[in-house]
Amino acid sequence: MIKIAVLGTGKIIPEAVAAMKASEKFEVATIWARPHSKDKADKLAEISGIGKVTTDLDEIFSDDSIKFVYIGLVNSVHYEYARRALEAGKNVILEKPFTTSLNDARDLVGIAKHQRLYLFEAVTNLHMPNFHAVKDALGKIGTVKLVQCNYSQYSSRYDAYKAYKVAPAFDPNTNGGSLFDLNVYNINFVVGLFGAPENVSYTPNKGWNSVDTSGSLVMKYHGFTATCNAAKDSASPCFLIVQGDKGYIYSQGSPNEFNSFDLVIRGEEPKHFELNKFDHRMVHEFAEFGEIFESGNYKAVESGLQTSLDVMKILESVSKNAE
């Protein structure tokens, strides 16, 4: 088992800890919390059977038995803590979005590659068997003509936001909003399949503090267009569609879950696929990260980092419209 330290006590952390355990690749050795959140960390450690809680990052960085650090903190500090971990010689799993600027992303990638450290961005759908199968099926639908993605859900924090109570998820100062949250899954899906687009534009719906509560991003590729819609201020059926001149690939449901997809070829019976091995969406990524580390497959690390850089370039190029 690979020993890992978890940084943070936010909403994602209990799910991440459970997923790490379910992957059977990682042993959560320590939880780090800021002093004001130590009680939350103590409770999580007790529930999850984690032996150690600390408020001292250096204690983690100096522990040679800890091979990885998972960073599940607010978006705006991803770069700071990831850089400190890498400089301490730790491999890093960084929760999406990778960073909040392209320069920061490039800096992290440069440090990781120079030191031959494993640096992963935790984007659930890219590591699922269903996603790998979609990549394999693309050639069957002919020439791609359109891609449509929609991830819209009414945020549990939106009512408070409308009452002028701002959580980080709706705070532009911490890179909250729909672009850096829900739309990241749509964008990663498209870039993971087709690489970087030729150009990109974004039309946001802005809330009272100018954060993008929903929006539509359009990516132009040679021969086709991909539209990525995301909303935290309204709900609708979520889906992913890749349309070709011989057929289409369709997945119904949240893009971060990506539980199944249909392959529909003109003149043939539709084929339904449910290939994911784990019930919880996050287990696949930790299982894959662990396998990559254990096998020493650094080419997979570099491929993932290129996707992260391509996505970060898109986010930065349009984020000014979301301010």
XYZ file of N, CA and C in Angstrom, residues 21-275:
765
model
N -9.235 4.288 0.047
C -9.271 2.978 0.700
C -9.861 1.926 -0.225
N -10.941 2.276 -0.921
C -11.603 1.326 -1.809
C -10.731 0.947 -2.995
N -9.814 1.826 -3.378
C -8.927 1.536 -4.503
C -7.933 0.430 -4.187
N -7.711 0.204 -2.892
C -6.742 -0.797 -2.417
C -5.329 -0.496 -2.896
N -5.080 0.773 -3.168
C -3.745 1.213 -3.561
C -3.107 2.130 -2.529
N -3.949 2.885 -1.809
C -3.438 3.915 -0.913
C -3.855 3.665 0.540
N -2.934 3.944 1.435
C -3.205 3.951 2.879
C -3.101 5.397 3.355
N -4.195 5.933 3.853
C -4.181 7.310 4.344
C -3.518 7.322 5.716
N -2.312 7.894 5.750
C -1.519 7.866 6.977
C -1.783 9.073 7.876
N -2.079 10.211 7.262
C -2.176 11.464 8.010
C -3.184 12.394 7.352
N -3.874 13.153 8.174
C -4.690 14.269 7.681
C -4.090 15.560 8.221
N -3.879 16.517 7.324
C -3.426 17.839 7.733
C -4.599 18.803 7.691
N -4.668 19.664 8.700
C -5.712 20.691 8.746
C -5.133 21.977 9.301
N -5.729 23.079 8.910
C -5.390 24.336 9.572
C -5.870 24.241 11.023
N -5.236 24.991 11.930
C -5.597 24.879 13.349
C -7.091 25.029 13.620
N -7.761 25.931 12.910
C -9.183 26.156 13.181
C -10.061 25.000 12.698
N -9.494 24.110 11.874
C -10.260 22.971 11.369
C -9.812 21.642 11.969
N -8.983 21.694 12.998
C -8.434 20.455 13.544
C -9.518 19.543 14.117
N -10.554 20.121 14.710
C -11.631 19.287 15.261
C -12.299 18.469 14.159
N -12.512 19.074 13.001
C -13.092 18.345 11.868
C -12.176 17.210 11.439
N -10.878 17.493 11.403
C -9.911 16.465 11.011
C -9.890 15.323 12.025
N -9.977 15.659 13.306
C -9.987 14.629 14.354
C -11.199 13.706 14.186
N -12.354 14.290 13.899
C -13.566 13.480 13.733
C -13.461 12.576 12.507
N -12.945 13.124 11.413
C -12.786 12.329 10.202
C -11.785 11.201 10.418
N -10.701 11.503 11.107
C -9.696 10.475 11.388
C -10.287 9.348 12.228
N -11.104 9.708 13.203
C -11.727 8.691 14.059
C -12.695 7.823 13.253
N -13.517 8.446 12.432
C -14.495 7.710 11.630
C -13.813 6.815 10.607
N -12.733 7.328 10.020
C -12.083 6.634 8.909
C -10.934 5.736 9.332
N -10.605 5.725 10.607
C -9.518 4.875 11.076
C -8.146 5.364 10.656
N -7.984 6.674 10.599
C -6.692 7.267 10.227
C -5.928 7.591 11.509
N -4.676 7.181 11.544
C -3.939 7.208 12.801
C -3.414 8.547 13.241
N -3.312 9.524 12.326
C -2.620 10.747 12.698
C -3.297 11.979 12.109
N -3.363 13.030 12.923
C -3.823 14.349 12.489
C -2.742 15.349 12.854
N -2.448 16.262 11.943
C -1.426 17.266 12.231
C -1.830 18.611 11.648
N -1.300 19.671 12.226
C -1.438 21.015 11.672
C -0.092 21.520 11.162
N 0.900 20.641 11.127
C 2.266 20.987 10.745
C 2.614 20.317 9.416
N 2.663 21.094 8.355
C 2.987 20.536 7.043
C 4.380 19.930 7.009
N 5.330 20.559 7.709
C 6.700 20.052 7.694
C 6.780 18.651 8.276
N 5.876 18.327 9.162
C 5.843 16.983 9.736
C 5.534 15.951 8.652
N 4.667 16.321 7.736
C 4.347 15.444 6.604
C 5.497 15.393 5.614
N 6.036 16.561 5.284
C 7.076 16.635 4.262
C 8.373 15.953 4.690
N 8.607 15.847 5.990
C 9.838 15.216 6.480
C 9.668 13.725 6.746
N 8.471 13.210 6.554
C 8.199 11.793 6.797
C 8.459 11.004 5.509
N 9.556 10.268 5.492
C 9.940 9.537 4.281
C 8.982 8.407 3.925
N 8.180 7.969 4.880
C 7.247 6.876 4.590
C 6.049 7.341 3.764
N 5.773 8.640 3.772
C 4.657 9.198 3.005
C 5.137 9.501 1.598
N 4.570 8.805 0.621
C 5.006 8.926 -0.765
C 4.177 9.939 -1.553
N 2.929 10.135 -1.163
C 2.025 11.015 -1.905
C 1.347 11.997 -0.964
N 0.990 13.149 -1.518
C 0.148 14.124 -0.831
C -1.056 14.389 -1.721
N -2.253 14.294 -1.145
C -3.489 14.636 -1.855
C -3.943 16.010 -1.386
N -4.190 16.911 -2.339
C -4.560 18.288 -2.013
C -6.002 18.524 -2.433
N -6.870 18.670 -1.433
C -8.286 18.916 -1.668
C -8.731 20.232 -1.075
N -7.881 21.233 -1.188
C -8.147 22.554 -0.626
C -8.868 23.443 -1.639
N -9.215 24.647 -1.227
C -9.904 25.595 -2.090
C -9.057 25.878 -3.332
N -9.715 26.097 -4.472
C -9.029 26.228 -5.759
C -7.851 27.196 -5.734
N -8.024 28.321 -5.065
C -7.044 29.399 -5.135
C -5.705 29.063 -4.489
N -5.630 27.999 -3.691
C -4.350 27.642 -3.046
C -3.777 26.322 -3.576
N -4.369 25.774 -4.621
C -3.840 24.527 -5.189
C -2.360 24.654 -5.537
N -2.028 25.713 -6.220
C -0.634 25.893 -6.669
C 0.321 25.985 -5.484
N -0.018 26.811 -4.516
C 0.882 27.040 -3.376
C 1.228 25.730 -2.666
N 0.210 24.941 -2.351
C 0.461 23.725 -1.580
C 1.068 22.618 -2.432
N 0.692 22.567 -3.701
C 1.295 21.567 -4.585
C 2.780 21.859 -4.779
N 3.115 23.108 -4.935
C 4.529 23.466 -5.122
C 5.340 23.109 -3.884
N 4.808 23.399 -2.722
C 5.528 23.074 -1.486
C 5.734 21.575 -1.354
N 4.724 20.812 -1.722
C 4.833 19.358 -1.638
C 5.874 18.827 -2.614
N 5.842 19.318 -3.838
C 6.811 18.873 -4.844
C 8.230 19.250 -4.443
N 8.396 20.450 -3.936
C 9.730 20.885 -3.508
C 10.255 20.044 -2.352
N 9.339 19.461 -1.583
C 9.730 18.571 -0.489
C 9.966 17.147 -0.976
N 9.798 16.925 -2.297
C 10.053 15.610 -2.859
C 8.891 14.653 -2.805
N 7.688 15.190 -2.579
C 6.508 14.329 -2.506
C 5.801 14.266 -3.858
N 5.278 13.104 -4.187
C 4.377 12.969 -5.319
C 3.034 13.578 -4.925
N 2.299 14.087 -5.896
C 1.103 14.884 -5.594
C -0.085 14.440 -6.439
N -1.230 14.314 -5.768
C -2.527 14.209 -6.439
C -3.263 15.503 -6.119
N -3.533 16.279 -7.150
C -4.094 17.616 -6.984
C -5.533 17.614 -7.478
N -6.448 17.940 -6.595
C -7.859 17.963 -6.971
C -8.079 19.006 -8.061
N -9.049 18.725 -8.935
C -9.352 19.686 -10.000
C -9.966 20.948 -9.407
N -9.811 22.118 -10.053
C -8.970 22.378 -11.211
C -7.496 22.414 -10.813
N -6.630 22.065 -11.748
C -5.203 21.893 -11.493
C -4.630 23.115 -10.784
N -4.767 24.269 -11.387
C -4.358 25.543 -10.790
C -5.356 26.596 -11.251
N -5.034 27.861 -10.998
C -5.902 28.947 -11.467
C -5.216 29.811 -12.518
N -3.991 29.439 -12.920
C -3.320 30.151 -14.015
C -2.423 29.180 -14.767
N -2.207 29.489 -16.025
C -1.377 28.638 -16.874
C 0.079 28.674 -16.425
N 0.570 29.831 -16.026
C 1.960 29.918 -15.562
C 2.193 29.044 -14.341
N 1.226 29.045 -13.418
C 1.350 28.199 -12.232
C 1.341 26.724 -12.622
N 0.479 26.369 -13.558
C 0.407 24.977 -14.011
C 1.730 24.554 -14.645
N 2.273 25.414 -15.490
C 3.546 25.105 -16.129
C 4.665 24.958 -15.107
N 4.632 25.785 -14.079
C 5.660 25.710 -13.040
C 5.598 24.366 -12.315
N 4.408 23.936 -11.935
C 4.259 22.650 -11.253
C 4.720 21.500 -12.143
N 4.318 21.540 -13.406
C 4.707 20.479 -14.334
C 6.222 20.450 -14.502
N 6.834 21.624 -14.587
C 8.285 21.689 -14.732
C 9.012 21.099 -13.543
N 8.544 21.414 -12.336
C 9.171 20.868 -11.123
C 9.008 19.356 -11.081
N 7.795 18.890 -11.363
C 7.528 17.453 -11.305
C 8.407 16.693 -12.295
N 8.482 17.177 -13.526
C 9.276 16.480 -14.538
C 10.767 16.528 -14.203
N 11.235 17.671 -13.717
C 12.652 17.810 -13.384
C 13.067 16.829 -12.291
N 12.178 16.643 -11.311
C 12.489 15.751 -10.191
C 11.944 14.333 -10.392
N 11.316 14.122 -11.549
C 10.721 12.812 -11.869
C 9.710 12.388 -10.806
N 8.915 13.373 -10.371
C 7.863 13.117 -9.394
C 6.543 12.878 -10.113
N 5.664 12.137 -9.463
C 4.357 11.816 -10.030
C 3.371 12.899 -9.603
N 2.816 13.583 -10.592
C 1.863 14.667 -10.363
C 0.613 14.376 -11.180
N -0.509 14.230 -10.491
C -1.770 13.891 -11.143
C -2.829 14.940 -10.810
N -3.680 15.246 -11.799
C -4.885 16.026 -11.534
C -6.049 15.060 -11.393
N -6.803 15.206 -10.325
C -7.906 14.283 -10.034
C -9.175 14.734 -10.758
N -9.322 14.263 -11.987
C -10.529 14.503 -12.780
C -11.166 13.135 -13.016
N -12.279 12.871 -12.369
C -12.796 11.508 -12.273
C -13.031 10.839 -13.619
N -13.702 11.535 -14.546
C -14.159 10.836 -15.757
C -13.025 10.383 -16.666
N -11.858 11.008 -16.589
C -10.751 10.642 -17.467
C -10.133 9.290 -17.117
N -10.447 8.769 -15.954
C -9.786 7.551 -15.480
C -10.743 6.364 -15.381
N -11.889 6.503 -15.990
C -12.898 5.451 -15.930
C -12.805 4.535 -17.153
N -13.048 3.239 -16.977
C -13.098 2.331 -18.123
C -14.060 2.793 -19.208
N -15.169 3.418 -18.814
C -16.103 3.927 -19.827
C -15.438 4.967 -20.730
N -14.619 5.844 -20.137
C -13.938 6.860 -20.944
C -12.934 6.218 -21.899
N -12.165 5.274 -21.410
C -11.190 4.599 -22.269
C -11.901 3.888 -23.419
N -13.083 3.325 -23.136
C -13.846 2.636 -24.183
C -14.393 3.617 -25.208
N -14.782 4.803 -24.777
C -15.247 5.828 -25.722
C -14.117 6.219 -26.673
N -12.910 6.373 -26.138
C -11.770 6.689 -27.007
C -11.602 5.619 -28.082
N -11.749 4.371 -27.679
C -11.606 3.264 -28.624
C -12.736 3.243 -29.654
N -13.925 3.737 -29.249
C -15.101 3.668 -30.125
C -15.213 4.841 -31.092
N -14.401 5.871 -30.908
C -14.538 7.079 -31.732
C -14.462 6.776 -33.227
N -13.568 5.889 -33.624
C -13.400 5.594 -35.036
C -14.616 4.965 -35.681
N -15.525 4.433 -34.876
C -16.695 3.743 -35.412
C -17.816 4.695 -35.817
N -17.776 5.937 -35.317
C -18.871 6.863 -35.622
C -18.537 7.768 -36.805
N -17.434 7.495 -37.476
C -17.077 8.268 -38.658
C -16.424 9.589 -38.313
N -16.576 10.557 -39.186
C -15.998 11.885 -38.988
C -16.821 12.653 -37.959
N -16.172 13.119 -36.910
C -16.877 13.839 -35.843
C -17.355 15.188 -36.369
N -18.611 15.510 -36.037
C -19.230 16.748 -36.515
C -19.618 17.695 -35.370
N -20.092 17.134 -34.280
C -20.508 17.952 -33.135
C -20.230 17.197 -31.839
N -19.885 17.962 -30.797
C -19.786 17.421 -29.441
C -20.600 18.329 -28.539
N -21.443 17.720 -27.707
C -22.276 18.479 -26.783
C -22.114 17.915 -25.373
N -21.862 18.799 -24.417
C -21.716 18.390 -23.019
C -22.557 19.315 -22.139
N -23.244 18.740 -21.166
C -24.029 19.549 -20.239
C -23.913 18.972 -18.837
N -23.427 19.798 -17.908
C -23.370 19.411 -16.502
C -24.019 20.545 -15.716
N -25.286 20.372 -15.404
C -26.061 21.403 -14.710
C -26.747 20.818 -13.494
N -26.466 21.393 -12.344
C -27.149 20.970 -11.120
C -27.306 22.179 -10.204
N -28.446 22.250 -9.569
C -28.729 23.370 -8.668
C -27.880 23.206 -7.417
N -26.974 24.137 -7.202
C -26.019 24.008 -6.109
C -26.706 24.089 -4.749
N -26.242 23.272 -3.821
C -26.753 23.309 -2.446
C -26.404 24.631 -1.765
N -25.487 25.394 -2.353
C -25.066 26.675 -1.777
C -25.688 27.878 -2.501
N -26.525 27.596 -3.516
C -27.020 28.704 -4.329
C -28.071 29.542 -3.595
N -28.919 28.917 -2.786
C -29.904 29.701 -2.033
C -29.212 30.676 -1.092
N -28.157 30.208 -0.421
C -27.393 31.097 0.456
C -26.740 32.209 -0.357
N -26.246 31.868 -1.534
C -25.624 32.869 -2.398
C -26.628 33.954 -2.769
N -27.853 33.554 -3.094
C -28.876 34.537 -3.438
C -29.213 35.435 -2.252
N -28.938 34.941 -1.048
C -29.150 35.750 0.159
C -27.877 36.501 0.547
N -26.923 36.588 -0.384
C -25.677 37.335 -0.226
C -24.730 36.719 0.805
N -24.817 35.411 0.950
C -23.850 34.673 1.770
C -22.992 33.859 0.815
N -21.709 34.168 0.777
C -20.842 33.641 -0.280
C -19.928 32.545 0.246
N -20.129 31.330 -0.236
C -19.204 30.233 -0.001
C -18.115 30.274 -1.068
N -16.980 29.595 -0.839
C -15.917 29.595 -1.864
C -16.396 29.176 -3.246
N -17.408 28.306 -3.309
C -17.904 27.829 -4.595
C -18.514 28.942 -5.438
N -18.880 30.075 -4.808
C -19.441 31.210 -5.526
C -18.624 32.483 -5.309
N -17.383 32.325 -4.938
C -16.522 33.473 -4.655
C -15.504 33.633 -5.786
N -15.585 34.704 -6.573
C -14.611 34.884 -7.657
C -13.185 35.031 -7.153
N -13.019 35.450 -5.894
C -11.675 35.613 -5.328
C -10.992 34.282 -5.048
N -11.771 33.192 -5.001
C -11.195 31.856 -4.813
C -11.414 30.991 -6.052
N -11.671 31.673 -7.170
C -11.918 30.993 -8.451
C -13.086 30.014 -8.363
N -14.135 30.482 -7.687
C -15.376 29.731 -7.697
C -16.127 29.985 -8.998
N -17.324 29.421 -9.091
C -18.121 29.584 -10.292
C -18.218 28.302 -11.084
N -19.062 28.307 -12.102
C -19.344 27.078 -12.839
C -18.212 26.670 -13.777
N -17.453 27.631 -14.299
C -16.382 27.301 -15.241
C -15.314 26.441 -14.592
N -14.822 26.849 -13.428
C -13.738 26.137 -12.753
C -14.234 24.944 -11.944
N -15.538 24.765 -11.880
C -16.086 23.652 -11.106
C -16.686 22.610 -12.047
N -17.954 22.741 -12.384
C -18.635 21.712 -13.160
C -18.129 21.631 -14.600
N -17.863 22.766 -15.212
C -17.464 22.731 -16.616
C -16.083 22.104 -16.823
N -15.306 22.024 -15.763
C -13.992 21.374 -15.866
C -14.141 19.929 -16.339
N -15.192 19.253 -15.895
C -15.398 17.862 -16.323
C -15.734 17.785 -17.808
N -16.587 18.683 -18.271
C -16.918 18.724 -19.700
C -15.679 18.996 -20.546
N -14.919 19.995 -20.127
C -13.744 20.394 -20.903
C -12.710 19.273 -20.932
N -12.495 18.633 -19.798
C -11.548 17.522 -19.755
C -12.002 16.364 -20.636
N -13.306 16.110 -20.661
C -13.824 15.054 -21.526
C -13.463 15.326 -22.981
N -13.691 16.550 -23.428
C -13.432 16.902 -24.826
C -11.929 16.897 -25.112
N -11.152 17.548 -24.259
C -9.701 17.613 -24.481
C -9.075 16.226 -24.352
N -9.588 15.421 -23.434
C -9.077 14.066 -23.287
C -9.280 13.227 -24.536
N -10.335 13.520 -25.284
C -10.611 12.791 -26.524
C -9.915 13.391 -27.733
N -9.864 14.726 -27.808
C -9.455 15.385 -29.057
C -8.255 16.310 -28.920
N -7.722 16.489 -27.727
C -6.601 17.395 -27.559
C -7.041 18.844 -27.491
N -6.077 19.735 -27.636
C -6.356 21.169 -27.515
C -7.128 21.675 -28.731
N -8.088 22.586 -28.528
C -8.850 23.154 -29.654
C -8.069 24.242 -30.366
N -8.594 24.623 -31.530
C -7.979 25.719 -32.294
C -8.275 27.070 -31.648
N -9.496 27.257 -31.185
C -9.844 28.472 -30.449
C -11.038 28.182 -29.551
N -11.307 29.107 -28.643
C -12.321 28.872 -27.624
C -12.959 30.199 -27.219
N -14.241 30.150 -26.850
C -14.944 31.336 -26.352
C -15.870 30.919 -25.220
N -16.228 31.872 -24.374
C -17.064 31.572 -23.213
C -18.073 32.681 -22.992
N -19.327 32.301 -22.809
C -20.393 33.247 -22.495
C -20.972 32.884 -21.140
N -20.673 33.672 -20.105
C -21.158 33.350 -18.758
C -22.446 34.088 -18.420
N -23.204 33.503 -17.487
C -24.264 34.212 -16.785
C -23.698 34.595 -15.423
N -23.675 35.886 -15.138
C -22.996 36.357 -13.935
C -23.984 36.668 -12.821
N -23.592 36.314 -11.602
C -24.387 36.618 -10.426
C -24.099 38.004 -9.896
N -24.647 38.302 -8.719
C -24.556 39.659 -8.179
C -23.125 40.099 -7.854
N -22.225 39.135 -7.600
C -20.825 39.475 -7.338
C -19.931 39.199 -8.543
N -20.558 39.041 -9.705
C -19.882 38.825 -10.993
C -19.298 37.439 -11.166
N -19.565 36.501 -10.252
C -19.142 35.125 -10.466
C -20.035 34.484 -11.520
N -19.475 33.558 -12.300
C -20.285 32.892 -13.326
C -21.074 31.753 -12.687
N -22.352 31.968 -12.529
C -23.205 30.935 -11.931
C -23.587 29.867 -12.948
N -23.472 30.192 -14.222
C -23.651 29.231 -15.313
C -22.987 29.823 -16.543
N -22.851 29.001 -17.584
C -22.225 29.527 -18.786
C -22.051 28.474 -19.860
N -21.737 28.948 -21.040
C -21.557 28.089 -22.205
C -20.198 28.359 -22.834
N -19.389 27.300 -22.953
C -18.061 27.388 -23.546
C -18.071 26.661 -24.883
N -17.495 27.286 -25.903
C -17.461 26.696 -27.239
C -16.006 26.521 -27.667
N -15.671 25.292 -28.044
C -14.327 24.980 -28.524
C -14.399 24.603 -30.002
N -13.572 25.256 -30.805
C -13.556 24.999 -32.236
C -12.376 24.105 -32.599
N -12.682 22.972 -33.210
C -11.682 22.057 -33.738
C -11.772 22.047 -35.252
N -10.792 21.473 -35.892
C -10.835 21.357 -37.345
C -11.974 20.414 -37.742
N -13.020 20.963 -38.339
C -14.124 20.152 -38.823
C -15.299 19.993 -37.879
N -15.156 20.402 -36.617
C -16.296 20.274 -35.698
C -16.175 21.260 -34.547
N -17.296 21.407 -33.838
C -17.382 22.297 -32.687
C -17.843 21.509 -31.459
N -17.258 21.831 -30.314
C -17.672 21.230 -29.044
C -18.251 22.317 -28.149
N -19.457 22.081 -27.642
C -20.120 23.019 -26.746
C -20.209 22.416 -25.354
N -19.721 23.163 -24.369
C -19.710 22.700 -22.983
C -20.540 23.654 -22.128
N -21.696 23.183 -21.661
C -22.567 23.978 -20.805
C -22.490 23.487 -19.368
N -22.512 24.419 -18.438
C -22.519 24.056 -17.021
C -23.309 25.094 -16.244
N -24.002 24.631 -15.205
C -24.811 25.543 -14.400
C -24.821 25.099 -12.956
N -24.685 26.085 -12.061
C -24.855 25.858 -10.627
C -26.097 26.590 -10.117
N -26.765 27.320 -11.024
C -27.927 28.116 -10.660
C -29.234 27.523 -11.184
N -29.154 26.374 -11.829
C -30.325 25.733 -12.414
C -29.968 24.278 -12.708
N -30.999 23.472 -12.937
C -30.777 22.045 -13.161
C -31.439 21.602 -14.452
N -30.891 20.544 -15.032
C -31.472 19.924 -16.221
C -30.848 18.540 -16.357
N -31.372 17.708 -17.251
C -30.687 16.444 -17.524
C -29.262 16.702 -18.010
N -28.319 15.930 -17.500
C -26.921 16.068 -17.882
C -26.567 14.991 -18.907
N -25.623 15.307 -19.781
C -25.303 14.345 -20.829
C -23.990 14.698 -21.507
N -23.471 13.724 -22.254
C -22.333 13.899 -23.142
C -22.702 13.265 -24.479
N -22.489 13.957 -25.582
C -22.789 13.420 -26.907
C -21.629 13.732 -27.851
N -21.178 12.726 -28.570
C -20.220 12.913 -29.666
C -20.900 12.417 -30.935
N -21.124 13.320 -31.888
C -21.845 13.002 -33.115
C -20.887 12.875 -34.297
N -21.001 11.764 -35.033
C -20.235 11.575 -36.248
C -21.154 11.321 -37.426
N -20.600 11.277 -38.642
C -21.449 11.096 -39.816
C -21.891 9.642 -40.006
N -21.412 8.727 -39.141
C -21.870 7.341 -39.198
C -22.656 6.923 -37.949
N -22.670 7.784 -36.938
C -23.368 7.430 -35.707
C -22.996 8.371 -34.585
N -23.318 7.979 -33.354
C -23.025 8.850 -32.219
C -22.775 8.043 -30.948
N -22.122 8.711 -30.001
C -21.884 8.184 -28.658
C -22.650 9.071 -27.696
N -23.417 8.448 -26.812
C -24.285 9.207 -25.908
C -24.169 8.670 -24.490
N -23.923 9.572 -23.548
C -23.904 9.212 -22.129
C -24.878 10.097 -21.389
N -25.805 9.489 -20.680
C -26.785 10.235 -19.901
C -26.351 10.250 -18.446
N -26.417 11.426 -17.842
C -26.044 11.557 -16.438
C -24.869 12.505 -16.263
N -24.504 12.751 -15.032
C -23.455 13.719 -14.714
C -22.120 13.304 -15.321
N -21.435 14.206 -16.015
C -20.155 13.859 -16.631
C -19.080 13.418 -15.640
N -19.185 13.826 -14.383
C -18.182 13.370 -13.415
C -18.433 11.934 -12.968
N -19.651 11.442 -13.171
C -19.991 10.056 -12.835
C -19.735 9.132 -14.021
N -20.202 9.504 -15.200
C -19.967 8.793 -16.453
C -20.190 7.285 -16.297
N -21.391 6.941 -15.835
C -21.689 5.556 -15.461
C -21.881 4.624 -16.649
N -22.259 5.166 -17.803
C -22.530 4.314 -18.963
C -22.517 5.158 -20.226
N -22.536 4.473 -21.370
C -22.714 5.179 -22.632
C -23.299 4.228 -23.661
N -23.920 4.810 -24.680
C -24.475 4.051 -25.800
C -23.687 4.378 -27.054
N -23.410 3.354 -27.833
C -22.796 3.507 -29.145
C -23.856 3.189 -30.187
N -24.219 4.180 -30.969
C -25.293 4.030 -31.947
C -24.727 4.265 -33.343
N -24.658 3.197 -34.135
C -24.171 3.272 -35.504
C -25.363 3.132 -36.441
N -25.456 3.995 -37.417
C -26.579 3.982 -38.341
C -26.707 2.614 -39.019
N -27.919 2.042 -38.930
C -28.188 0.748 -39.536
C -27.872 -0.445 -38.660
N -27.380 -0.198 -37.434
C -27.055 -1.279 -36.509
C -27.839 -1.122 -35.208
N -27.940 -2.217 -34.458
C -28.570 -2.153 -33.148
C -27.681 -1.358 -32.183
N -28.263 -0.451 -31.388
C -27.461 0.285 -30.404
C -26.791 -0.660 -29.415
N -25.597 -0.286 -28.968
C -24.861 -1.067 -27.981
C -24.712 -0.239 -26.708
N -25.022 -0.861 -25.583
C -24.959 -0.175 -24.292
C -23.754 -0.678 -23.505
N -23.012 0.245 -22.895
C -21.799 -0.110 -22.160
C -21.866 0.427 -20.734
N -21.589 -0.435 -19.776
C -21.419 -0.058 -18.374
C -20.160 -0.763 -17.882
N -19.017 -0.165 -18.104
C -17.740 -0.840 -17.907
C -17.022 -0.446 -16.622
